[in-house]
mmCIF file of C-alpha atoms and ligand atoms in Angstrom:
data_model
loop_
_atom_site.group_PDB
_atom_site.id
_atom_site.type_symbol
_atom_site.label_atom_id
_atom_site.label_comp_id
_atom_site.label_asym_id
_atom_site.label_seq_id
_atom_site.Cartn_x
_atom_site.Cartn_y
_atom_site.Cartn_z
ATOM 1 C CA VAL A 1 102.329 201.253 113.814
ATOM 2 C CA PRO A 2 103.219 198.781 116.129
ATOM 3 C CA THR A 3 101.930 195.369 115.334
ATOM 4 C CA GLY A 4 102.650 193.128 118.146
ATOM 5 C CA ASN A 5 104.847 190.797 118.728
ATOM 6 C CA LYS A 6 105.123 188.918 115.244
ATOM 7 C CA ALA A 7 105.047 190.688 111.892
ATOM 8 C CA ALA A 8 102.481 191.471 109.782
ATOM 9 C CA SER A 9 101.772 190.130 106.578
ATOM 10 C CA ALA A 10 100.340 191.648 103.308
ATOM 11 C CA SER A 11 97.855 188.798 102.622
ATOM 12 C CA ALA A 12 97.014 187.908 106.466
ATOM 13 C CA PRO A 13 94.690 185.027 106.343
ATOM 14 C CA VAL A 14 90.808 186.592 107.176
ATOM 15 C CA VAL A 15 88.217 184.658 109.231
ATOM 16 C CA PHE A 16 84.713 185.579 108.961
ATOM 17 C CA ILE A 17 82.701 184.903 112.288
ATOM 18 C CA ALA A 18 79.154 184.674 110.485
ATOM 19 C CA GLY A 19 75.934 184.102 112.533
ATOM 20 C CA THR A 20 72.588 182.273 111.860
ATOM 21 C CA ASP A 21 71.050 185.419 113.403
ATOM 22 C CA THR A 22 71.856 188.221 115.413
ATOM 23 C CA GLY A 23 72.504 187.324 119.416
ATOM 24 C CA VAL A 24 73.550 184.118 118.870
ATOM 25 C CA GLY A 25 77.202 184.439 120.141
ATOM 26 C CA LYS A 26 79.322 185.741 117.365
ATOM 27 C CA THR A 27 81.383 188.413 119.877
ATOM 28 C CA LEU A 28 81.652 185.775 122.545
ATOM 29 C CA LEU A 29 83.458 183.350 120.083
ATOM 30 C CA THR A 30 85.493 185.992 118.121
ATOM 31 C CA ALA A 31 86.523 187.129 121.886
ATOM 32 C CA LEU A 32 87.874 183.598 122.989
ATOM 33 C CA LEU A 33 89.444 183.161 119.381
ATOM 34 C CA LEU A 34 91.257 186.709 119.649
ATOM 35 C CA CYS A 35 92.363 186.125 123.420
ATOM 36 C CA TRP A 36 93.797 182.335 122.670
ATOM 37 C CA LEU A 37 95.570 183.428 119.206
ATOM 38 C CA ARG A 38 96.998 186.521 120.941
ATOM 39 C CA GLU A 39 98.158 184.447 123.707
ATOM 40 C CA THR A 40 99.833 181.786 121.815
ATOM 41 C CA GLY A 41 101.996 184.456 120.223
ATOM 42 C CA VAL A 42 99.674 185.037 116.682
ATOM 43 C CA ASN A 43 99.544 188.722 116.182
ATOM 44 C CA ALA A 44 95.391 187.974 115.479
ATOM 45 C CA LEU A 45 93.229 191.220 115.525
ATOM 46 C CA ALA A 46 89.431 191.303 115.652
ATOM 47 C CA VAL A 47 87.014 193.675 114.156
ATOM 48 C CA LYS A 48 83.483 194.494 114.211
ATOM 49 C CA LEU A 49 83.231 196.131 110.838
ATOM 50 C CA PHE A 50 78.827 197.040 111.109
ATOM 51 C CA SER A 51 77.727 197.795 114.646
ATOM 52 C CA SER A 52 73.734 199.293 114.639
ATOM 53 C CA GLY A 53 72.160 200.046 118.142
ATOM 54 C CA GLY A 54 75.179 200.247 120.719
ATOM 55 C CA THR A 55 78.942 200.088 120.714
ATOM 56 C CA GLY A 56 79.192 197.419 123.279
ATOM 57 C CA ASP A 57 80.737 194.222 120.950
ATOM 58 C CA ALA A 58 83.299 197.204 119.610
ATOM 59 C CA ARG A 59 84.249 198.124 123.348
ATOM 60 C CA LEU A 60 84.708 194.562 124.472
ATOM 61 C CA LEU A 61 86.720 193.897 121.240
ATOM 62 C CA GLN A 62 88.904 196.971 121.802
ATOM 63 C CA SER A 63 89.761 196.044 125.668
ATOM 64 C CA LEU A 64 91.185 192.791 124.178
ATOM 65 C CA GLN A 65 93.351 194.291 121.918
ATOM 66 C CA PRO A 66 96.824 196.486 121.480
ATOM 67 C CA ARG A 67 96.109 200.034 122.999
ATOM 68 C CA TRP A 68 96.989 201.479 119.734
ATOM 69 C CA LEU A 69 93.992 200.145 117.863
ATOM 70 C CA GLN A 70 91.495 202.929 117.903
ATOM 71 C CA LEU A 71 87.492 202.364 117.699
ATOM 72 C CA ASP A 72 87.077 203.539 114.374
ATOM 73 C CA GLU A 73 89.553 201.056 113.174
ATOM 74 C CA ILE A 74 87.770 198.274 115.178
ATOM 75 C CA ALA A 75 84.373 199.329 114.451
ATOM 76 C CA PRO A 76 84.113 201.917 111.480
ATOM 77 C CA TYR A 77 80.631 202.025 110.517
ATOM 78 C CA ARG A 78 78.281 202.392 113.578
ATOM 79 C CA TYR A 79 74.436 203.192 113.700
ATOM 80 C CA ARG A 80 72.485 204.477 116.491
ATOM 81 C CA LEU A 81 69.502 202.529 115.353
ATOM 82 C CA PRO A 82 69.172 199.016 116.496
ATOM 83 C CA LEU A 83 68.402 198.111 112.958
ATOM 84 C CA ALA A 84 70.173 196.046 110.064
ATOM 85 C CA PRO A 85 72.968 198.456 108.811
ATOM 86 C CA ALA A 86 71.360 199.286 105.464
ATOM 87 C CA VAL A 87 68.300 200.159 106.916
ATOM 88 C CA ALA A 88 69.600 202.345 109.779
ATOM 89 C CA ALA A 89 71.692 203.608 107.127
ATOM 90 C CA GLU A 90 68.552 204.968 104.969
ATOM 91 C CA CYS A 91 67.339 206.504 108.619
ATOM 92 C CA GLU A 92 70.436 208.121 109.345
ATOM 93 C CA GLY A 93 71.428 208.911 106.068
ATOM 94 C CA HIS A 94 75.125 207.538 105.646
ATOM 95 C CA GLU A 95 75.272 204.561 103.622
ATOM 96 C CA VAL A 96 78.483 202.418 103.238
ATOM 97 C CA SER A 97 79.734 201.145 100.259
ATOM 98 C CA CYS A 98 80.631 197.487 99.584
ATOM 99 C CA GLU A 99 84.147 199.027 98.296
ATOM 100 C CA SER A 100 84.674 201.116 101.691
ATOM 101 C CA ALA A 101 83.877 197.925 103.523
ATOM 102 C CA THR A 102 86.045 195.550 101.599
ATOM 103 C CA ARG A 103 89.012 198.300 101.635
ATOM 104 C CA HIS A 104 88.870 198.206 105.555
ATOM 105 C CA ILE A 105 89.224 194.672 105.642
ATOM 106 C CA GLN A 106 92.155 194.838 103.321
ATOM 107 C CA LYS A 107 93.753 197.539 105.524
ATOM 108 C CA MET A 108 93.418 195.542 108.737
ATOM 109 C CA ARG A 109 94.653 192.515 107.173
ATOM 110 C CA ALA A 110 97.838 194.425 106.144
ATOM 111 C CA ARG A 111 98.460 195.178 109.993
ATOM 112 C CA CYS A 112 98.326 191.667 111.536
ATOM 113 C CA GLN A 113 98.867 187.908 111.168
ATOM 114 C CA LEU A 114 95.285 187.027 110.875
ATOM 115 C CA LEU A 115 92.207 188.856 111.023
ATOM 116 C CA LEU A 116 89.210 187.752 112.438
ATOM 117 C CA VAL A 117 85.819 189.931 111.076
ATOM 118 C CA GLU A 118 82.736 189.788 113.122
ATOM 119 C CA GLY A 119 79.707 190.028 111.156
ATOM 120 C CA CYS A 120 76.535 192.213 112.139
ATOM 121 C CA GLY A 121 73.392 190.360 112.469
ATOM 122 C CA GLY A 122 72.753 187.218 110.272
ATOM 123 C CA LEU A 123 74.578 186.015 107.033
ATOM 124 C CA LEU A 124 72.263 188.098 104.805
ATOM 125 C CA THR A 125 71.513 191.093 106.836
ATOM 126 C CA PRO A 126 71.792 193.833 104.586
ATOM 127 C CA LEU A 127 74.629 195.914 105.615
ATOM 128 C CA GLY A 128 74.269 198.005 102.449
ATOM 129 C CA ARG A 129 72.379 198.939 99.324
ATOM 130 C CA ASN A 130 73.557 195.493 97.703
ATOM 131 C CA TYR A 131 75.621 193.334 99.511
ATOM 132 C CA SER A 132 75.395 191.602 102.952
ATOM 133 C CA PHE A 133 78.226 189.890 104.972
ATOM 134 C CA LEU A 134 78.115 186.945 102.299
ATOM 135 C CA GLU A 135 79.377 189.373 99.413
ATOM 136 C CA LEU A 136 82.174 190.388 101.454
ATOM 137 C CA ILE A 137 83.401 186.913 101.877
ATOM 138 C CA GLN A 138 82.676 186.429 98.334
ATOM 139 C CA ILE A 139 85.309 189.381 97.600
ATOM 140 C CA ILE A 140 87.577 188.827 100.306
ATOM 141 C CA GLY A 141 87.605 184.987 100.342
ATOM 142 C CA GLY A 142 88.710 183.021 103.537
ATOM 143 C CA HIS A 143 87.500 180.557 106.389
ATOM 144 C CA THR A 144 84.099 181.180 107.650
ATOM 145 C CA ILE A 145 82.717 179.913 111.506
ATOM 146 C CA VAL A 146 78.789 179.651 110.768
ATOM 147 C CA VAL A 147 77.802 180.699 114.525
ATOM 148 C CA ALA A 148 74.200 179.308 116.299
ATOM 149 C CA PRO A 149 72.765 179.132 119.422
ATOM 150 C CA ASN A 150 72.569 175.145 119.996
ATOM 151 C CA ARG A 151 68.955 174.548 120.679
ATOM 152 C CA LEU A 152 65.816 172.899 118.905
ATOM 153 C CA GLY A 153 65.999 174.204 115.124
ATOM 154 C CA ALA A 154 69.778 174.916 115.106
ATOM 155 C CA ILE A 155 70.133 172.142 112.183
ATOM 156 C CA ASN A 156 67.557 174.006 109.981
ATOM 157 C CA GLN A 157 69.301 177.141 110.799
ATOM 158 C CA VAL A 158 73.263 176.261 110.314
ATOM 159 C CA MET A 159 72.153 174.033 107.419
ATOM 160 C CA LEU A 160 70.239 177.300 105.649
ATOM 161 C CA ALA A 161 73.329 179.379 106.307
ATOM 162 C CA VAL A 162 76.059 176.462 105.247
ATOM 163 C CA ARG A 163 74.316 175.936 101.946
ATOM 164 C CA VAL A 164 74.284 179.091 101.137
ATOM 165 C CA LEU A 165 77.946 179.314 101.713
ATOM 166 C CA GLN A 166 78.866 176.460 99.954
ATOM 167 C CA LEU A 167 76.760 177.560 97.160
ATOM 168 C CA GLN A 168 77.743 181.110 96.780
ATOM 169 C CA THR A 169 81.540 181.205 97.483
ATOM 170 C CA LYS A 170 83.603 179.692 94.894
ATOM 171 C CA GLY A 171 87.095 177.912 95.785
ATOM 172 C CA SER A 172 88.022 176.903 99.431
ATOM 173 C CA ARG A 173 84.843 176.773 100.885
ATOM 174 C CA SER A 174 86.317 176.545 103.845
ATOM 175 C CA LEU A 175 84.450 176.822 107.129
ATOM 176 C CA ALA A 176 83.512 175.490 110.354
ATOM 177 C CA VAL A 177 80.210 175.350 112.632
ATOM 178 C CA ALA A 178 80.362 176.540 116.058
ATOM 179 C CA LEU A 179 77.106 175.718 118.588
ATOM 180 C CA MET A 180 76.953 177.666 121.266
ATOM 181 C CA ASN A 181 75.426 176.766 124.375
ATOM 182 C CA VAL A 182 73.483 179.680 125.180
ATOM 183 C CA GLN A 183 71.410 178.220 127.924
ATOM 184 C CA ARG A 184 72.851 175.656 130.885
ATOM 185 C CA ALA A 185 69.976 172.941 130.272
ATOM 186 C CA ARG A 186 71.161 170.190 128.056
ATOM 187 C CA ASN A 187 67.827 168.661 126.137
ATOM 188 C CA PRO A 188 68.264 165.681 123.680
ATOM 189 C CA ALA A 189 68.464 168.843 120.655
ATOM 190 C CA VAL A 190 71.448 170.016 122.445
ATOM 191 C CA ARG A 191 73.063 167.074 122.935
ATOM 192 C CA THR A 192 72.845 165.697 119.599
ATOM 193 C CA ASN A 193 73.303 168.883 117.054
ATOM 194 C CA ALA A 194 76.800 168.878 116.469
ATOM 195 C CA LYS A 195 77.065 165.040 115.415
ATOM 196 C CA VAL A 196 74.187 165.185 113.221
ATOM 197 C CA LEU A 197 75.173 168.617 111.614
ATOM 198 C CA SER A 198 78.757 166.926 111.089
ATOM 199 C CA GLN A 199 77.289 163.766 109.347
ATOM 200 C CA LEU A 200 75.062 166.103 107.112
ATOM 201 C CA LEU A 201 77.617 168.641 106.105
ATOM 202 C CA ARG A 202 80.705 166.901 106.648
ATOM 203 C CA VAL A 203 82.206 169.952 108.358
ATOM 204 C CA ASN A 204 83.750 170.142 111.570
ATOM 205 C CA VAL A 205 81.327 171.260 114.332
ATOM 206 C CA GLU A 206 82.297 172.468 117.796
ATOM 207 C CA THR A 207 80.200 173.260 120.586
ATOM 208 C CA ILE A 208 81.215 175.849 123.121
ATOM 209 C CA ARG A 209 79.955 174.942 126.418
ATOM 210 C CA HIS A 210 77.759 177.497 128.665
ATOM 211 C CA PHE A 211 79.556 179.988 130.479
ATOM 212 C CA THR A 212 77.882 181.700 133.786
ATOM 213 C CA ALA A 213 78.020 185.358 132.982
ATOM 214 C CA GLY A 214 80.560 187.041 134.692
ATOM 215 C CA THR A 215 82.807 189.872 133.683
ATOM 216 C CA GLN A 216 84.248 190.105 130.330
ATOM 217 C CA SER A 217 87.932 191.177 131.110
ATOM 218 C CA ARG A 218 90.827 190.360 129.232
ATOM 219 C CA ARG A 219 91.830 187.949 132.037
ATOM 220 C CA ARG A 220 88.723 185.766 131.908
ATOM 221 C CA PHE A 221 88.803 185.564 128.162
ATOM 222 C CA ALA A 222 92.436 184.548 128.074
ATOM 223 C CA ILE A 223 91.357 181.463 131.066
ATOM 224 C CA LEU A 224 88.332 180.591 129.119
ATOM 225 C CA SER A 225 90.019 180.475 125.782
ATOM 226 C CA LYS A 226 92.801 178.396 127.402
ATOM 227 C CA ILE A 227 90.328 175.911 128.951
ATOM 228 C CA LEU A 228 88.631 175.758 125.269
ATOM 229 C CA GLN A 229 92.070 175.418 123.044
ATOM 230 C CA LYS A 230 91.148 172.150 121.604
ATOM 231 C CA THR A 231 88.028 173.325 120.543
ATOM 232 C CA LEU A 232 88.787 176.847 119.164
ATOM 233 C CA ALA A 233 91.518 175.004 117.192
ATOM 234 C CA GLY A 234 89.073 173.166 115.778
ATOM 235 C CA LEU A 235 86.854 175.815 114.269
ATOM 236 C CA LEU A 236 89.866 177.234 112.356
ATOM 237 C CA PRO A 237 91.669 176.221 109.302
ATOM 238 C CA SER A 238 95.021 174.133 110.325
ATOM 239 C CA ASP A 239 97.392 175.299 107.147
ATOM 240 C CA THR A 240 96.480 179.254 108.640
ATOM 241 C CA VAL A 241 97.553 179.089 112.226
ATOM 242 C CA CYS A 242 99.848 176.447 112.844
ATOM 243 C CA PRO A 243 102.535 177.722 110.455
ATOM 244 C CA LEU A 244 102.202 181.390 112.770
ATOM 245 C CA ARG A 245 103.295 179.828 115.777
HETATM 246 N N1 LIG B 1 78.436 179.727 125.087
HETATM 247 C C1 LIG B 1 77.506 180.601 125.807
HETATM 248 N N2 LIG B 1 77.422 180.713 127.164
HETATM 249 C C2 LIG B 1 76.704 181.641 127.919
HETATM 250 N N3 LIG B 1 76.219 182.436 127.128
HETATM 251 C C3 LIG B 1 76.135 182.754 125.878
HETATM 252 C C4 LIG B 1 77.350 182.031 125.462
HETATM 253 N N4 LIG B 1 76.952 181.825 123.963
HETATM 254 C C5 LIG B 1 76.496 183.005 124.060
HETATM 255 N N5 LIG B 1 76.009 183.530 124.956
HETATM 256 C C6 LIG B 1 75.149 184.640 125.147
HETATM 257 O O1 LIG B 1 74.382 185.049 124.378
HETATM 258 C C7 LIG B 1 74.115 186.397 123.910
HETATM 259 C C8 LIG B 1 74.640 186.969 122.904
HETATM 260 O O2 LIG B 1 76.109 186.793 122.887
HETATM 261 P P1 LIG B 1 76.852 187.810 121.846
HETATM 262 O O3 LIG B 1 76.627 189.297 122.090
HETATM 263 O O4 LIG B 1 78.337 187.211 121.416
HETATM 264 O O5 LIG B 1 75.973 187.314 120.112
HETATM 265 P P2 LIG B 1 76.396 188.220 118.721
HETATM 266 O O6 LIG B 1 75.761 187.176 118.116
HETATM 267 O O7 LIG B 1 77.767 188.717 118.812
HETATM 268 O O8 LIG B 1 74.827 189.220 119.006
HETATM 269 P P3 LIG B 1 75.448 190.601 118.031
HETATM 270 O O9 LIG B 1 74.010 190.251 116.628
HETATM 271 O O10 LIG B 1 74.382 191.766 118.894
HETATM 272 O O11 LIG B 1 76.506 191.106 117.396
HETATM 273 C C9 LIG B 1 75.071 186.970 125.071
HETATM 274 O O12 LIG B 1 73.964 187.477 126.459
HETATM 275 C C10 LIG B 1 75.734 185.546 125.379
HETATM 276 O O13 LIG B 1 76.537 185.940 126.988
HETATM 277 MG MG1 LIG B 2 78.201 190.755 118.304
#
């Protein structure tokens, strides 16, 4: 299998893109990170393990990756109903075990230099009978980016997610926070959230500026990610990215 311009490693770092909720900007951030890493010569791949209610995210991520990567590799577990995966699984009759999900992550990380894994819904959204994205992070280990919409209420939402991660994941507790400026308006909360959160949590907090709606082409993501490269670098652990360049 061709793996891009740099060799794959058996233990490539995994970066989990976790959300405080659904619709908060996880896919947008994953796409930006993916394009930026690939443009800088890092053989990064991105997967959206679980999807429900459509394959839009998976198709977008597929359009930004090498052609040999199949939809079943990027988004292996797809449900028709717009429900939490565990709930959709009950309705549609095909549950995915935690072992299968972790096996797929391990398989994909062996084919790249850095694997981005987008969550489904929020951090604790049930993916199967007894696990959520949190359990996948616990089992696989790696860096987590908590994505939240930058608005009034974000401080509480981000703190809940980060505190759970800090309490439940032993070892590195390597994480960062991405605040997405989902609205153009810059109210007092939008202007102050990042500073408050970084002081309270002592983790790196980056703000992703608001983008006007437009085409979601590879070219556009490449341009946007270049503009945002310092911000994107701040979300990744320096020791995993720098040695790869
Ligand atoms: N920085 C931003 N500028 C403009 N729009 C944004 C920004 N961040 C997020 N959005 C908007 O928020 C919406 C949801 O984004 P996205 O699909 O990335 O969320 P998600 O967390 O991946 O959702 P899902 O739970 O469905 O996977 C999109 O319409 C996107 O354009
Ligand atoms: Mg998404």
